[in-house]
């Protein structure tokens, strides 16, 4: 708990560590009543530090007791050191020494889930970013890299499996039914990559033969009840290992690679060296219990954590301001992997949707920060969409600018030059420059300036000269602490379409012989004009193809142009985007008048989409999804949430009625006869079928109801069962809804991952009764305040997805959220701070909502003993009033 005003930490204050740790020898004695942690640090003065300070400072947090301190084997007297709540200072140390520290901690009472804690009876750790200091006193910063030897001792019956990083080098029995295992990790690592697991777990084994012919032992550890849910993660892991060899030339380094699943986890997973720990929901899957979406998410998270072994572990971050060095790059790597495993266009659409809906919102709100922030109060708050997703886009743009081969040269140089080091985003960019000779100095602004660039595009056609001109103005909005930004270097991919939908050559000069049909224009000025020659007709522009940069584009598209692009653009992403823009335009036009009819052009376009079975069905499945409410809110100036909800529902209803027969045909056409498989094609078909079903139930279609109830009863997989359940929950068929919810729960109540989905379907539905339902779910016997997944699936989904209920006029949704944040602030500040997010956007809304959101924030601000995590988010959100 906080005892003083949280301090701001600045990048400009970075200093090299005064002392380094070469080796750490740890011994954990694990008991029911707590854990005794012995550590011996082999330390020496850092030759690169300019400090002459003789004292040594170590970080600590929430340590129950310091039991002893020794220097070179000699116990230190009380006056030789000073221990406070967050520091241990040894007044005088030599240039080289061994420091022994013994602490007592209580993992069983650790509800923050940082450091060492207990989940379903097992011990596990989460040390990134600053959790290691909750285990023992240590220089807890990523640029201190040490070799670890870890001995774990525990009761042999309760904890037969004892794991840590590296290789197991020794094991044996002890007195009183206890045993021990010692692990040694030959690779120096920062302590945030340390991990320990002790539990009664089953082991699943496989192996992988690397590119140089080494056999790697692959092991998964899960609770016995989950032993049948490991195959998908294991297969994903092997695919990721092969892919990283083929695409980046990266081979795995240790002899063992382990994955553990735990139920109580603050985020998705953690890339600890050789011992990745996963939230159960991000690793366990079976056909009966996990949806296609979950299968895909698991594949990408398993790959993400594995890829960190190089981008994060072998080459790590110098300080936490450089977080995107490992996260942005690794997200980019996992997104390339997912694109290669499935449909690249669909993956691009998913990534762009996430960016445009949530990251753009973050980047224009009070927590907006650059990809490389300049300051923070609590680093945990900076595991953001900006660091991860925008960071990924920045790496993608470097690849677009350099080309695939040059980018690979750059990444090879980066890994070779910095292997075993803790480095900066600037080192990454420099490796790209040095390997290729490109100048990326202006490009670096992407790391330094926050805010989403806005591109305003104008065009002009000169018929007599056969010239088409595109003028692109860029502006970057002000964000907290940053104004008057410089223009950025933006790769802007374009194509031009002729009247028949054919691609026209892009001649940037009269005698341009290369003239491709798809070109990346490089924007570097505030305003840039490009002239395309040799055009005998006015073309339709296809702008920002494949979403080549994380920017907003403004161009006065007509509905005719959008309909045309929707069916003709060879760029799959822009086809989808044209459909979204058309739908946004139609929905927005209903906001004001209310009585305006839904444009028949939209129906026509969707009818064509549903009829054409020659189209990539995965793309059609995406195109059929109307823009989400969250996206419509993000696009609006002062959004009126109930009005947006109503307008979107009206369009949906109108389209479902007009296209009823096509939807039924689509449903039947996509019924899959064979056995369940997770291939892009079958995923697309299930998605189409379930979208068709959802639309039919939206208008309470009788045939749709019959299809939903039989699909619910007969499905052999969770995608179809949950699809039917969701359709029923969002329909007016109350009896069927209640029956389906009850039978679903009865069948799956002992499976936490399925129960989480059952919670989400209800908390995210605008038809199930809003807050009353949320309270009911929170009182449900399986709801657990200590389990982040349950909190997210009820409270998080309510505030993030059930938007009409959350933004209910009287402000009850806001007050409810504030109450839960205050409640969680003491037990799990990290989760509490994440939950605050929807309220931070209060300035975006008209006063009727905004004022109530602000008051909810103030009620959180006024809680006594507010955690640093929540303090930072709330104070920054309220700042400047
Ligand atoms: N690196 C971890 C995230 C740790 C979050 C700490 N609050 C997972 C990942 O990005 O792979
Ligand atoms: Zn990561």
PDB file of C-alpha atoms and ligand atoms in Angstrom, residues 271 304-305 308 326-327 330 388, ligand 2:
ATOM      1  CA  UNK A 271       8.281 -15.345 -21.380  1.00  0.00           C
ATOM      2  CA  UNK A 304       4.792 -14.593 -28.960  1.00  0.00           C
ATOM      3  CA  UNK A 305       6.276 -15.909 -25.716  1.00  0.00           C
ATOM      4  CA  UNK A 308      10.727 -13.467 -26.868  1.00  0.00           C
ATOM      5  CA  UNK A 326      10.947  -6.286 -27.012  1.00  0.00           C
ATOM      6  CA  UNK A 327       7.155  -5.999 -27.071  1.00  0.00           C
ATOM      7  CA  UNK A 330       7.757  -9.492 -30.691  1.00  0.00           C
ATOM      8  CA  UNK A 388       2.580  -3.348 -27.994  1.00  0.00           C
TER       9      UNK A 388
HETATM   10 ZN1  LIG B   2       5.519  -9.836 -25.039  1.00  0.00          ZN
END
